Coordinates of C-alpha atoms in Angstrom, one line a residue:
M57 CA 0.0 0.0 -0.1
F58 CA 3.0 2.5 0.6
E59 CA 4.3 2.0 -2.6
E60 CA 0.7 2.6 -4.3
L61 CA 0.8 5.7 -2.2
V62 CA 4.2 6.8 -3.4
Q63 CA 3.1 6.2 -6.9
V64 CA 0.1 8.3 -6.6
A65 CA 1.9 11.2 -5.1
Q66 CA 4.4 11.2 -8.1
E67 CA 1.4 11.3 -10.4
V68 CA 0.1 14.1 -8.6
A69 CA 3.2 16.2 -8.7
T70 CA 4.0 15.7 -12.1
F71 CA 0.5 15.9 -13.5
E72 CA 0.1 18.9 -16.0
L73 CA -2.6 21.4 -15.9
T74 CA -2.7 23.8 -18.8
N75 CA -6.3 24.1 -19.5
K76 CA -9.9 23.4 -17.9
E77 CA -10.2 19.9 -19.7
Q78 CA -6.9 18.8 -17.9
L79 CA -8.1 20.2 -14.8
E80 CA -11.4 18.4 -14.9
Q81 CA -9.4 15.1 -15.7
F82 CA -7.3 15.7 -12.7
R83 CA -10.3 16.1 -10.4
N84 CA -11.7 12.8 -11.5
L85 CA -8.5 10.9 -11.2
Y86 CA -7.4 12.0 -7.7
T87 CA -9.6 14.4 -5.8
G88 CA -12.9 13.1 -6.7
R89 CA -14.9 11.0 -4.5
K90 CA -14.1 8.0 -6.9
G91 CA -10.8 9.0 -7.5
R92 CA -7.5 7.1 -6.6
I93 CA -6.9 9.2 -3.5
A94 CA -10.3 8.0 -2.0
D95 CA -9.5 4.5 -3.0
L96 CA -6.2 4.7 -0.7
F97 CA -8.4 5.7 2.3
D98 CA -10.8 2.9 1.7
G99 CA -7.6 0.7 1.9
I100 CA -6.6 1.8 5.4
K101 CA -8.4 -1.1 6.9
N102 CA -6.0 -3.4 5.1
I103 CA -2.9 -1.7 6.8
A104 CA -1.3 -3.2 9.7
P105 CA -2.4 -1.4 12.9
E106 CA 1.0 -0.4 13.9
Q107 CA 1.5 1.4 10.5
R108 CA -2.0 3.1 10.1
K109 CA -1.0 6.3 11.9
A110 CA 2.0 6.9 9.6
Y111 CA 0.2 5.8 6.5
G112 CA -2.7 8.1 7.1
Q113 CA -0.5 11.1 7.8
E114 CA 0.9 10.7 4.4
L115 CA -2.1 10.1 2.8
N116 CA -3.5 13.4 4.4
A117 CA -0.7 15.2 3.2
L118 CA -1.0 13.8 -0.2
K119 CA -4.7 14.8 -0.4
E120 CA -4.1 18.4 0.9
Q121 CA -1.4 18.8 -1.8
A122 CA -3.7 17.6 -4.5
I123 CA -6.5 19.8 -3.5
A124 CA -4.1 22.8 -3.2
K125 CA -2.7 22.3 -6.8
F126 CA -6.1 22.0 -8.1
K127 CA -7.6 25.1 -6.4
A128 CA -4.5 27.1 -7.5
K129 CA -4.8 26.0 -11.1
Q130 CA -8.4 26.7 -11.1
E131 CA -8.1 30.1 -9.8
E132 CA -5.4 31.0 -12.4
L133 CA -7.5 29.8 -15.3
E134 CA -10.4 31.7 -14.2
A135 CA -8.6 34.8 -13.8
A136 CA -7.0 34.4 -17.3
S137 CA -10.5 33.9 -18.9
S138 CA -11.8 37.1 -17.3
A139 CA -8.9 39.0 -18.6
S140 CA -9.3 37.9 -22.0
T141 CA -12.9 38.9 -22.1
E142 CA -12.2 42.4 -20.4
I143 CA -12.9 45.3 -22.7
L144 CA -9.8 47.4 -23.2
F145 CA -10.6 51.2 -23.5
D146 CA -8.4 54.0 -24.2
F147 CA -9.5 56.9 -22.1
T148 CA -7.1 59.3 -23.8
L149 CA -9.2 59.0 -27.0
P150 CA -11.6 62.1 -27.8
V151 CA -15.2 62.0 -26.7
I152 CA -17.8 60.3 -29.1
P153 CA -20.3 63.0 -29.7
Q154 CA -23.9 62.2 -29.0
T155 CA -25.9 63.4 -31.8
L156 CA -29.8 63.7 -31.2
G157 CA -32.2 62.5 -33.7
T158 CA -35.1 64.6 -35.2
R159 CA -38.5 63.8 -36.1
H160 CA -39.0 63.0 -39.6
P161 CA -40.7 65.2 -41.8
L162 CA -43.9 63.3 -42.3
T163 CA -44.2 63.0 -38.8
L164 CA -43.8 66.9 -38.4
V165 CA -46.8 67.2 -41.0
R166 CA -49.0 64.6 -39.7
E167 CA -48.7 66.2 -36.2
E168 CA -49.3 69.7 -37.3
I169 CA -52.5 68.4 -39.5
I170 CA -53.7 66.8 -36.4
R171 CA -53.3 69.9 -34.3
I172 CA -55.1 72.0 -36.9
F173 CA -58.3 69.8 -36.9
E174 CA -58.2 69.4 -33.3
R175 CA -58.8 73.0 -32.8
I176 CA -62.2 72.6 -34.4
G177 CA -63.3 69.6 -32.6
F178 CA -61.9 66.7 -34.5
N179 CA -60.8 63.7 -32.6
L180 CA -58.3 60.8 -33.5
S181 CA -59.1 57.3 -34.8
E182 CA -57.1 54.7 -36.1
G183 CA -57.4 51.2 -37.3
P184 CA -55.7 48.1 -38.5
E185 CA -53.5 48.1 -41.6
I186 CA -54.7 44.6 -42.9
E187 CA -58.3 44.9 -43.5
D188 CA -61.3 42.9 -44.9
D189 CA -63.2 43.1 -48.0
W190 CA -66.1 44.9 -46.3
H191 CA -64.3 47.7 -44.3
N192 CA -62.1 48.7 -47.2
F193 CA -64.4 48.3 -50.2
S194 CA -68.1 46.9 -49.8
A195 CA -69.1 49.3 -46.7
L196 CA -67.8 52.3 -48.9
N197 CA -70.1 51.6 -51.9
F198 CA -67.0 50.1 -54.2
P199 CA -68.8 47.8 -57.0
E200 CA -67.4 44.5 -57.6
N201 CA -65.8 45.4 -60.7
H202 CA -64.0 48.7 -59.6
P203 CA -60.5 48.8 -60.6
A204 CA -59.3 49.0 -57.1
R205 CA -60.3 45.5 -56.3
D206 CA -58.0 44.2 -58.9
M207 CA -55.0 42.4 -58.0
Q208 CA -52.9 44.7 -60.0
D209 CA -53.9 47.5 -57.9
T210 CA -54.3 46.2 -54.4
F211 CA -52.0 43.9 -52.3
F212 CA -54.2 41.0 -51.1
V213 CA -53.1 38.6 -48.3
G214 CA -54.3 35.1 -49.3
E215 CA -55.6 33.6 -52.5
D216 CA -59.3 34.4 -51.6
A217 CA -58.9 38.1 -51.5
A218 CA -61.0 38.3 -48.3
M219 CA -58.0 40.2 -46.6
L220 CA -55.9 43.0 -48.0
L221 CA -53.6 45.8 -47.1
R222 CA -55.8 48.6 -46.9
T223 CA -55.6 51.2 -49.8
H224 CA -57.1 54.0 -47.7
T225 CA -57.8 55.1 -44.2
S226 CA -61.5 55.3 -45.1
S227 CA -61.7 51.8 -43.5
V228 CA -61.0 53.4 -40.2
Q229 CA -64.1 55.7 -40.7
V230 CA -66.3 52.7 -41.5
R231 CA -65.3 51.3 -38.1
V232 CA -65.9 54.3 -36.2
M233 CA -69.4 54.7 -37.9
E234 CA -70.3 51.2 -37.1
N235 CA -69.2 51.8 -33.4
E236 CA -70.3 55.4 -32.5
K237 CA -73.6 57.3 -32.9
P238 CA -73.6 60.7 -34.4
P239 CA -72.6 63.3 -34.1
I240 CA -69.0 62.1 -35.3
R241 CA -66.2 64.3 -36.3
T242 CA -63.0 62.3 -36.4
L243 CA -59.7 62.3 -38.2
S244 CA -58.0 59.1 -39.2
P245 CA -54.2 59.4 -40.2
G246 CA -52.3 56.1 -41.2
R247 CA -50.1 54.2 -43.5
V248 CA -51.7 52.8 -46.5
Y249 CA -50.7 50.5 -49.6
R250 CA -51.3 50.4 -53.2
N251 CA -49.5 48.4 -56.0
E252 CA -47.9 51.2 -57.9
A253 CA -44.5 51.6 -59.6
I254 CA -42.2 53.5 -57.3
S255 CA -41.0 56.9 -58.8
A256 CA -40.5 60.4 -57.9
R257 CA -44.3 60.9 -57.6
A258 CA -45.5 57.7 -56.5
H259 CA -44.8 54.7 -54.1
C260 CA -46.4 51.5 -53.1
I261 CA -46.3 52.8 -49.4
F262 CA -47.3 56.0 -48.2
H263 CA -49.4 57.9 -45.5
Q264 CA -53.1 59.5 -45.6
V265 CA -55.1 61.5 -43.2
E266 CA -59.0 61.4 -43.7
G267 CA -61.6 63.4 -42.0
L268 CA -65.1 62.7 -41.4
F269 CA -68.1 64.8 -39.9
I270 CA -71.5 63.5 -39.5
D271 CA -74.5 65.1 -37.8
E272 CA -77.9 66.6 -38.7
K273 CA -78.0 69.2 -41.4
V274 CA -74.5 68.8 -42.5
S275 CA -74.0 70.6 -45.9
F276 CA -71.1 71.0 -48.5
A277 CA -70.8 74.6 -47.0
D278 CA -69.6 73.0 -44.1
L279 CA -67.2 70.9 -45.9
K280 CA -66.0 74.1 -47.9
Q281 CA -65.4 76.1 -44.8
T282 CA -63.6 73.3 -43.0
L283 CA -61.0 72.9 -45.8
Y284 CA -60.7 76.7 -46.2
Y285 CA -59.6 76.9 -42.5
F286 CA -57.3 73.9 -42.7
V287 CA -55.4 75.4 -46.2
Q288 CA -54.9 78.7 -44.5
E289 CA -53.6 77.2 -41.3
M290 CA -51.4 74.9 -43.1
F291 CA -50.0 77.0 -45.9
G292 CA -50.8 80.4 -45.2
A293 CA -53.5 83.2 -45.2
D294 CA -52.8 84.1 -48.7
T295 CA -53.4 80.4 -50.1
K296 CA -56.4 80.2 -52.4
I297 CA -58.6 77.0 -52.6
R298 CA -60.9 75.8 -55.3
F299 CA -63.1 72.6 -55.9
R300 CA -63.4 70.7 -59.2
P301 CA -66.3 68.3 -59.5
S302 CA -65.2 64.5 -59.5
F303 CA -66.3 61.3 -58.3
F304 CA -65.7 58.6 -55.7
P305 CA -67.8 55.6 -54.9
F306 CA -68.3 56.7 -51.2
T307 CA -69.3 60.6 -51.6
E308 CA -71.8 62.2 -53.7
P309 CA -71.3 65.1 -54.7
S310 CA -67.5 64.6 -55.0
A311 CA -64.8 67.3 -55.5
E312 CA -60.9 67.3 -55.9
I313 CA -59.3 69.8 -53.6
D314 CA -56.8 72.2 -55.4
I315 CA -54.6 75.1 -53.6
S316 CA -52.8 78.0 -55.5
C317 CA -49.3 76.8 -56.3
L318 CA -46.8 77.8 -53.3
I319 CA -44.0 78.2 -55.7
C320 CA -45.4 80.7 -58.1
K321 CA -48.2 82.1 -56.1
G322 CA -50.6 80.9 -59.1
A323 CA -48.6 82.4 -61.9
G324 CA -47.8 79.3 -63.3
C325 CA -44.5 77.1 -63.0
N326 CA -43.1 73.6 -63.8
I327 CA -44.5 72.3 -60.3
C328 CA -48.0 73.3 -61.3
K329 CA -47.7 72.6 -64.8
Q330 CA -48.5 76.1 -65.6
S331 CA -52.1 76.2 -64.3
G332 CA -51.3 77.8 -61.0
W333 CA -53.1 75.2 -59.2
V334 CA -51.8 72.0 -57.3
E335 CA -54.1 69.1 -56.2
I336 CA -53.9 68.0 -52.4
G337 CA -56.8 65.5 -52.2
G338 CA -60.5 64.7 -52.5
S339 CA -63.7 65.2 -50.7
G340 CA -67.6 65.1 -50.8
M341 CA -70.5 64.5 -49.0
V342 CA -71.0 61.0 -47.5
D343 CA -73.1 58.8 -49.9
P344 CA -76.3 57.8 -48.3
E345 CA -75.7 54.2 -49.0
V346 CA -72.3 54.3 -47.1
L347 CA -74.4 55.6 -44.0
K348 CA -76.9 52.8 -44.3
N349 CA -74.2 50.2 -44.4
C350 CA -72.8 51.6 -41.1
N351 CA -76.4 51.5 -39.5
I352 CA -76.9 55.3 -39.7
D353 CA -80.2 57.1 -40.8
P354 CA -79.4 58.8 -44.0
V355 CA -82.7 60.8 -43.7
R356 CA -81.9 62.3 -40.3
Y357 CA -78.1 62.5 -40.6
S358 CA -75.6 63.7 -43.4
G359 CA -71.8 64.3 -43.6
F360 CA -68.7 65.0 -45.4
A361 CA -65.4 63.4 -45.8
F362 CA -62.1 64.2 -47.2
G363 CA -58.6 62.9 -47.6
M364 CA -55.1 63.9 -48.4
G365 CA -51.9 62.4 -48.9
I366 CA -49.5 63.4 -46.1
E367 CA -46.5 63.1 -48.4
R368 CA -48.2 65.3 -51.0
I369 CA -48.8 68.2 -48.0
A370 CA -45.1 67.7 -47.0
M371 CA -43.8 68.2 -50.7
L372 CA -45.9 71.1 -51.1
K373 CA -44.8 72.6 -47.6
Y374 CA -41.1 72.1 -47.9
Q375 CA -40.8 72.0 -51.5
I376 CA -39.5 68.5 -51.9
K377 CA -39.3 67.1 -55.4
D378 CA -38.9 63.3 -55.0
L379 CA -41.3 61.2 -53.1
R380 CA -38.5 58.5 -52.4
L381 CA -36.7 60.6 -50.3
F382 CA -39.3 60.3 -47.4
T383 CA -38.3 56.4 -47.2
E384 CA -34.6 56.2 -48.2
N385 CA -33.3 57.2 -44.6
D386 CA -30.7 59.5 -46.2
V387 CA -29.2 61.4 -43.0
R388 CA -28.3 64.3 -45.3
F389 CA -32.1 64.8 -46.0
L390 CA -33.4 64.3 -42.6
R391 CA -30.9 66.8 -40.9
Q392 CA -32.6 69.7 -42.9
F393 CA -35.5 69.4 -40.7
E394 CA -33.6 69.6 -37.5
S395 CA -34.7 73.4 -36.7
I396 CA -38.6 72.6 -37.5

């Protein structure tokens, strides 16, 4: 037994510990519960009584030596590991400037539009961007053969064309009319989608803001005065406005909204195609059939609706000539609005 003790002591002294794998191997061979040192302790009963004291002393010394070697190497490896992951930083380097971001020009215009209409009693309403056919088309009096229902004009979700990415925020107005009773005066801003080629004047993703007012004895005169107020607040008191007869499935009568060109002040230029006028949106009196679809009595109530592209308003207000700039995230473009 003494010979085996000496052999184990030599192995412990010469065992190389350079990594965690060898450390774990050392523990299993010598210091663990089933290691060779534990086996030597179990064999004390086989030692002659007069030799057990000396044998036990040497065995305890060997155990302490093995444990001390294990712990020392374990601490050394852990210290080396933490030092390798430590982030070294040169505190003599110049300070990295903390630049503040700014709000996007579309956000600035959207918030200004909301503030203008809030002052005359309009509240804010929002709805889902993935819509069903009823809220996006059918409830708004779109016929089944309307071009907007075609796959080439609208992004449909699924093969049955029952769900789609909304083409306008009028779908939000339908939801408001279904869940609220007149009087209703609400503004619905949001992102919309149409399957169009991306160019300087068009994009497949853009933003709209639509307004709806329903009450007793609402007339086209109320619509005109509301939009007169908005245009002068947004573009200035000198801005003129005109209405051109048009057609929309959900309003009757309907009109396009034009304002005098902000660049040439109505004299004629390339921006307004020499006409002196620039279109900003559409409007009209809510069709009685739409009121019926939303369970509102068209005999008792009437209303008007209007819609405008937020990008179009921003382009006119800040004289931006390319619609794609709003989505390209070019910092050089966005920094121009820091002072606003």
